[in-house]
Amino acid sequence: MVRAKRQDSEENDQLRELKLVCMDNLLATPEVRVYFKDLQSRFLLVSAGGDAISSPSGHTLAELIGKTDFDFYSQEHAAEAFKDEQEIIRNGESILGKLERETFHDQADAWVSTSKMPLRNKHGKIIGTFGITRDVTAQVKAENALAYQVLHDPVTGLANRFALMDRLGQALVAMERLPGRVAVLFVDLDHFKEVNDSFGHDAGDQVLAEVGRRLSRFSRHADTVARLGGDEFVVLCASLSDDDDVSLIADRIVEGVRPPFVREGCDLSVTCSVGIAFTSDPLAEPEQLIRDADEAMYEAKASGRDRYRVFDPSQHIASTAGRLKVDLTHAIESGELFLVYQPLFSLEDKTLVGVEALVRWRHPERGIVPPDEFIPFAEQHGLIGRIDSFVLDEACRQLAEWTSRDDWPIGFTMAVNVSGRELSETGFAGIVDEAIRRYDIAPQRLCLEITETAFIGAWGGIQETLAALSLLGVRIALDDFGTGYSSLAHLQRMNVDIVKIDRSFVENIGRSDRDREIVAAVTAMSHALGMSVVGEGVETDHQLDTLAGLDCDQGQGFLLARPMSAEAVAELAGGNRLGG
Ligand code: C2E
Ligand code: CA
Ligand code: CA
């Protein structure tokens, strides 16, 4: 009995000791700020991390005791903190991981993640609050930069394709409530390549920026001016009434782009061709509207450039879309589609770790057609399911053939692109399961690449399919990361194994600090969440070294290897070293 009691009190002593050690450690940790406050929200004790509040306002730690947030922070921020703490004291419930922007009297600010809990004495009575705050300014800034990057074109500062599609979608939906018309003006510079070739890319970029400024000037205030890439721009005119005359805007644009730009004493001049497409149908497909305007722009080019043309639907149906659909259906059935494979390398030891399967079309008249020219079309016209099934089957067959060889690299993976539309179809996981069984493939060797935009666009619909795929054991990669609108925080909710950083970031990694920081933040965050990271579109040694320096796991790009035939991959795997 006596012994039991002694043991008990020894254990209590140990526990007390442990609690004190824990508290000492916590109070001394510089990355976090720990504080105790009384019932009136006055500081009782502040940890070493409290330097963060003492420094901007010039207070020492000791001086904080007895003060309140109102002594350091802006009225607004202090009032909110005070309200939260009084709430905790009243109902005893904690507030966990709240993201707050702290603003100080001297205008300085910081982003923090704060958790606050009731502080109780040994009888359990609440005697104040206890808080832990972590500075997350760097992460929030990286996210904001990413959000800006995601919606803007870096050369002109205009909206980019993603922002444009978003606004076009909104403009169409708005016609449900308020009937009217939407016009898309597709603007393409004439012979722009000559400017780049004779004056260099810097001059080219300056011309693009100036054209961007002029387009903004000649369009209406509420219009969206966007750069799609290259020398292609779009002006979106939403909520047009019958009186609005879009041809006036088109005239102004064609005439306004013509006057020469003065650069370093030289006159540079370009002209542009404009195609216009209209719709008053809220259910119109945004991509289709852009394609119609694009087609009208080609008409303008064909009739001599430096002018505009309006899209004529009757001509269109007979010509392009109808024929393409017949051709593509025929291509799928008669085996004109085939695969090439682009190698992926480990950035650590430069060994071959896998390939991405990319589809090509061997067209009897046009030669080899790249996927960008028929995949979006196939998605629109209900043909993508058959293409993706063909690619999945052929890629699995090839993978099985390769990995049956004794000398094939261990851990080698095959990545296959899957359209977002496919994923929201029920039964897709079943198709994958069947392919794996048919060729007896280890599921973790197969990786399905899904674009970030598909992830977000079909958020609800694809969750079940993704869960089923996870159960099968295949890997999921988030493709083209950075081109859709997902923040770093989104990553956490997505059930993915691999993040593929889009080519546009890798391209600028050597030139822009912002892009480098974004890649660093994405990599760190992905690693923290147990995902690996692939840098896409590596074209220079500098990009390769920078990615490796930022701890990126794998690289893919023309510098390392171009998409190639299955035979060429086999040869490479024999050497199994970059450049070896
Ligand atoms: P993606 O999935 O982002 O594929 C990578 C694309 O970037 C490929 O173009 C590849 O050739 C290109 N690329 C790779 N390294 C570099 C580089 O260093 N510099 C440059 N400038 N480009 C590089 P590709 O083969 O033309 O494919 C274009 C897109 O078509 C793919 O983009 C993918 O979204 C889609 N796609 C291709 N095959 C399939 C498929 O079988 N099914 C589906 N649904 N989509 C596919
Ligand atoms: Ca891909
Ligand atoms: Ca990609």
Coordinates of N, CA, C and O in Angstrom, one line a residue, residues 8 60 74 76 91 132 158 163 172 196 208 227 243 251 260 290 302-303 310 326 443 457 466 479-481 579:
D8 N 3.2 6.1 -7.1 CA 2.3 7.0 -7.6 C 2.9 8.4 -7.6 O 2.8 9.1 -8.6
T60 N 10.7 45.4 -25.8 CA 11.4 44.2 -25.4 C 10.3 43.2 -24.8 O 9.2 43.6 -24.5
S74 N -2.9 47.1 -35.1 CA -3.9 48.0 -35.6 C -5.2 47.8 -34.8 O -5.4 46.6 -34.4
E76 N -8.2 47.3 -35.8 CA -9.0 46.3 -36.4 C -8.5 44.9 -36.0 O -9.3 44.1 -35.6
N91 N -17.1 30.3 -23.8 CA -17.6 29.0 -24.0 C -16.6 27.8 -23.9 O -16.9 26.7 -24.1
I132 N -0.8 29.8 -29.6 CA 0.4 29.5 -30.4 C 0.2 30.1 -31.8 O -0.8 29.9 -32.4
L158 N -1.5 41.3 -69.4 CA -3.0 41.1 -69.7 C -3.4 39.8 -69.1 O -2.7 39.0 -68.6
A163 N -7.7 33.0 -67.5 CA -8.6 34.1 -67.0 C -9.6 34.4 -68.1 O -10.8 34.6 -67.7
L172 N -21.2 34.2 -70.7 CA -22.3 33.4 -71.3 C -23.4 33.1 -70.3 O -24.6 33.3 -70.6
N196 N 10.6 39.0 -84.7 CA 11.4 38.2 -83.8 C 12.7 37.9 -84.5 O 13.8 38.0 -83.9
L208 N 4.8 43.0 -78.5 CA 3.7 42.4 -77.9 C 3.1 43.2 -76.8 O 1.8 43.4 -76.7
R227 N -4.0 37.8 -73.7 CA -3.1 37.2 -74.7 C -3.1 35.7 -74.5 O -3.0 35.2 -73.4
D243 N -27.6 47.6 -80.2 CA -27.0 48.9 -80.8 C -25.5 48.9 -80.9 O -24.9 49.6 -81.6
D251 N -12.5 47.8 -86.4 CA -11.9 48.8 -87.2 C -10.8 49.5 -86.4 O -9.7 49.8 -86.9
P260 N 3.6 52.8 -86.6 CA 4.9 52.2 -86.2 C 5.2 52.4 -84.7 O 4.7 53.4 -84.1
I290 N -14.3 30.6 -79.4 CA -12.9 31.0 -79.7 C -12.5 30.4 -81.0 O -11.9 31.0 -81.9
A302 N -6.5 35.0 -95.2 CA -6.6 34.5 -96.5 C -7.0 35.6 -97.5 O -6.6 35.6 -98.7
S303 N -7.8 36.6 -97.0 CA -8.2 37.6 -98.0 C -7.3 38.9 -97.9 O -7.7 40.0 -98.3
V310 N -16.0 38.5 -90.1 CA -17.0 37.9 -89.2 C -17.2 36.5 -89.5 O -17.4 36.1 -90.7
V326 N -15.3 13.2 -89.3 CA -15.3 12.0 -90.2 C -13.8 11.4 -90.2 O -13.6 10.2 -90.0
P443 N 0.4 -2.6 -60.8 CA -0.3 -1.3 -60.9 C 0.5 -0.1 -60.7 O 0.3 0.9 -61.3
G457 N -12.3 21.6 -62.5 CA -13.5 21.7 -63.2 C -14.5 20.7 -62.8 O -15.7 20.9 -62.7
L466 N -11.3 8.7 -58.7 CA -9.9 8.8 -58.2 C -9.8 7.8 -57.0 O -8.7 7.1 -56.9
D479 N -1.1 17.0 -63.7 CA -0.4 17.5 -64.9 C -0.5 19.0 -65.1 O -1.5 19.6 -64.6
D480 N 0.5 19.6 -65.7 CA 0.5 21.1 -66.0 C 0.2 21.9 -64.7 O -0.6 22.9 -64.8
F481 N 0.8 21.6 -63.6 CA 0.5 22.3 -62.4 C 0.9 23.8 -62.5 O 2.0 24.1 -63.0
G579 N 22.7 10.7 -71.4 CA 23.9 10.9 -72.3 C 24.8 9.8 -72.3 O 25.9 9.8 -72.8

